[in-house]
């Protein structure tokens, strides 16, 4: 979709050259996984000039999350 043929999630390939999905910094040292996911809507900032900005048409968005990766 964005022309990065080796893009991957660090969940599956820790040393991927293009980590498009990455463990949230708040989860890096979590060993016990119970109730530590991000759940529900999350406000985030999209950089102008990115494909995400083109898709959303604005810099502030809210997306639903249910994972430890973003």
PDB file of C-alpha atoms in Angstrom:
ATOM      1  CA  UNK A   1       0.000   0.000   0.000  1.00  0.00           C
ATOM      2  CA  UNK A   2       2.732   2.497   0.899  1.00  0.00           C
ATOM      3  CA  UNK A   3       5.578   0.966  -1.111  1.00  0.00           C
ATOM      4  CA  UNK A   4       7.509  -0.566   1.809  1.00  0.00           C
ATOM      5  CA  UNK A   5       7.834  -4.186   0.697  1.00  0.00           C
ATOM      6  CA  UNK A   6       9.575  -5.285   3.924  1.00  0.00           C
ATOM      7  CA  UNK A   7       7.220  -3.428   6.290  1.00  0.00           C
ATOM      8  CA  UNK A   8       6.074  -5.526   9.222  1.00  0.00           C
ATOM      9  CA  UNK A   9       4.986  -5.515  12.848  1.00  0.00           C
ATOM     10  CA  UNK A  10       7.692  -5.776  15.503  1.00  0.00           C
ATOM     11  CA  UNK A  11       5.334  -8.269  17.158  1.00  0.00           C
ATOM     12  CA  UNK A  12       6.229 -10.727  14.377  1.00  0.00           C
ATOM     13  CA  UNK A  13       9.653  -9.494  13.196  1.00  0.00           C
ATOM     14  CA  UNK A  14      11.553  -7.578  15.871  1.00  0.00           C
ATOM     15  CA  UNK A  15      14.316  -6.417  13.472  1.00  0.00           C
ATOM     16  CA  UNK A  16      12.062  -5.399  10.566  1.00  0.00           C
ATOM     17  CA  UNK A  17      13.605  -2.536   8.539  1.00  0.00           C
ATOM     18  CA  UNK A  18      10.217  -0.776   8.389  1.00  0.00           C
ATOM     19  CA  UNK A  19       8.361  -1.212  11.712  1.00  0.00           C
ATOM     20  CA  UNK A  20       4.891   0.086  10.882  1.00  0.00           C
ATOM     21  CA  UNK A  21       3.366  -1.497  14.009  1.00  0.00           C
ATOM     22  CA  UNK A  22       5.367  -1.243  17.193  1.00  0.00           C
ATOM     23  CA  UNK A  23       5.025  -2.116  20.889  1.00  0.00           C
ATOM     24  CA  UNK A  24       3.800   0.894  22.875  1.00  0.00           C
ATOM     25  CA  UNK A  25       6.594   2.335  25.067  1.00  0.00           C
ATOM     26  CA  UNK A  26       4.378   1.885  28.134  1.00  0.00           C
ATOM     27  CA  UNK A  27       4.337  -1.888  27.438  1.00  0.00           C
ATOM     28  CA  UNK A  28       8.084  -2.478  26.951  1.00  0.00           C
ATOM     29  CA  UNK A  29       8.730  -3.700  30.501  1.00  0.00           C
ATOM     30  CA  UNK A  30       5.363  -5.346  31.211  1.00  0.00           C
ATOM     31  CA  UNK A  31       5.778  -9.040  32.038  1.00  0.00           C
ATOM     32  CA  UNK A  32       2.277  -9.827  33.368  1.00  0.00           C
ATOM     33  CA  UNK A  33      -0.173  -9.113  30.568  1.00  0.00           C
ATOM     34  CA  UNK A  34      -3.494  -8.971  32.471  1.00  0.00           C
ATOM     35  CA  UNK A  35      -5.467  -5.742  31.837  1.00  0.00           C
ATOM     36  CA  UNK A  36      -2.544  -3.908  30.209  1.00  0.00           C
ATOM     37  CA  UNK A  37      -3.937  -3.363  26.692  1.00  0.00           C
ATOM     38  CA  UNK A  38      -5.048  -0.056  25.252  1.00  0.00           C
ATOM     39  CA  UNK A  39      -8.798  -0.418  24.863  1.00  0.00           C
ATOM     40  CA  UNK A  40     -11.260   1.903  23.170  1.00  0.00           C
ATOM     41  CA  UNK A  41     -10.816   5.226  21.432  1.00  0.00           C
ATOM     42  CA  UNK A  42      -7.409   6.891  21.460  1.00  0.00           C
ATOM     43  CA  UNK A  43      -6.744  10.470  20.389  1.00  0.00           C
ATOM     44  CA  UNK A  44      -3.625  10.831  18.262  1.00  0.00           C
ATOM     45  CA  UNK A  45      -1.883  13.391  16.081  1.00  0.00           C
ATOM     46  CA  UNK A  46      -1.261  12.723  12.395  1.00  0.00           C
ATOM     47  CA  UNK A  47       1.609  14.518  10.659  1.00  0.00           C
ATOM     48  CA  UNK A  48       0.779  16.672   7.657  1.00  0.00           C
ATOM     49  CA  UNK A  49       2.182  15.344   4.406  1.00  0.00           C
ATOM     50  CA  UNK A  50       1.769  11.674   5.394  1.00  0.00           C
ATOM     51  CA  UNK A  51      -0.537   9.135   3.777  1.00  0.00           C
ATOM     52  CA  UNK A  52      -2.491   9.050   7.041  1.00  0.00           C
ATOM     53  CA  UNK A  53      -3.053  12.794   6.798  1.00  0.00           C
ATOM     54  CA  UNK A  54      -4.233  12.396   3.215  1.00  0.00           C
ATOM     55  CA  UNK A  55      -6.614   9.606   4.289  1.00  0.00           C
ATOM     56  CA  UNK A  56      -8.057  11.461   7.293  1.00  0.00           C
ATOM     57  CA  UNK A  57      -7.726  15.033   6.029  1.00  0.00           C
ATOM     58  CA  UNK A  58      -6.866  16.378   9.484  1.00  0.00           C
ATOM     59  CA  UNK A  59      -4.120  16.290  12.089  1.00  0.00           C
ATOM     60  CA  UNK A  60      -6.136  15.205  15.135  1.00  0.00           C
ATOM     61  CA  UNK A  61      -8.013  11.907  14.965  1.00  0.00           C
ATOM     62  CA  UNK A  62      -9.530   9.358  17.328  1.00  0.00           C
ATOM     63  CA  UNK A  63      -9.225   5.658  16.543  1.00  0.00           C
ATOM     64  CA  UNK A  64     -10.347   2.536  18.361  1.00  0.00           C
ATOM     65  CA  UNK A  65      -7.531   0.371  19.744  1.00  0.00           C
ATOM     66  CA  UNK A  66      -7.499  -3.061  21.336  1.00  0.00           C
ATOM     67  CA  UNK A  67      -3.885  -4.098  21.504  1.00  0.00           C
ATOM     68  CA  UNK A  68      -0.462  -3.512  23.040  1.00  0.00           C
ATOM     69  CA  UNK A  69       0.925  -2.480  19.668  1.00  0.00           C
ATOM     70  CA  UNK A  70       0.171   0.685  17.735  1.00  0.00           C
TER      71      UNK A  70
END
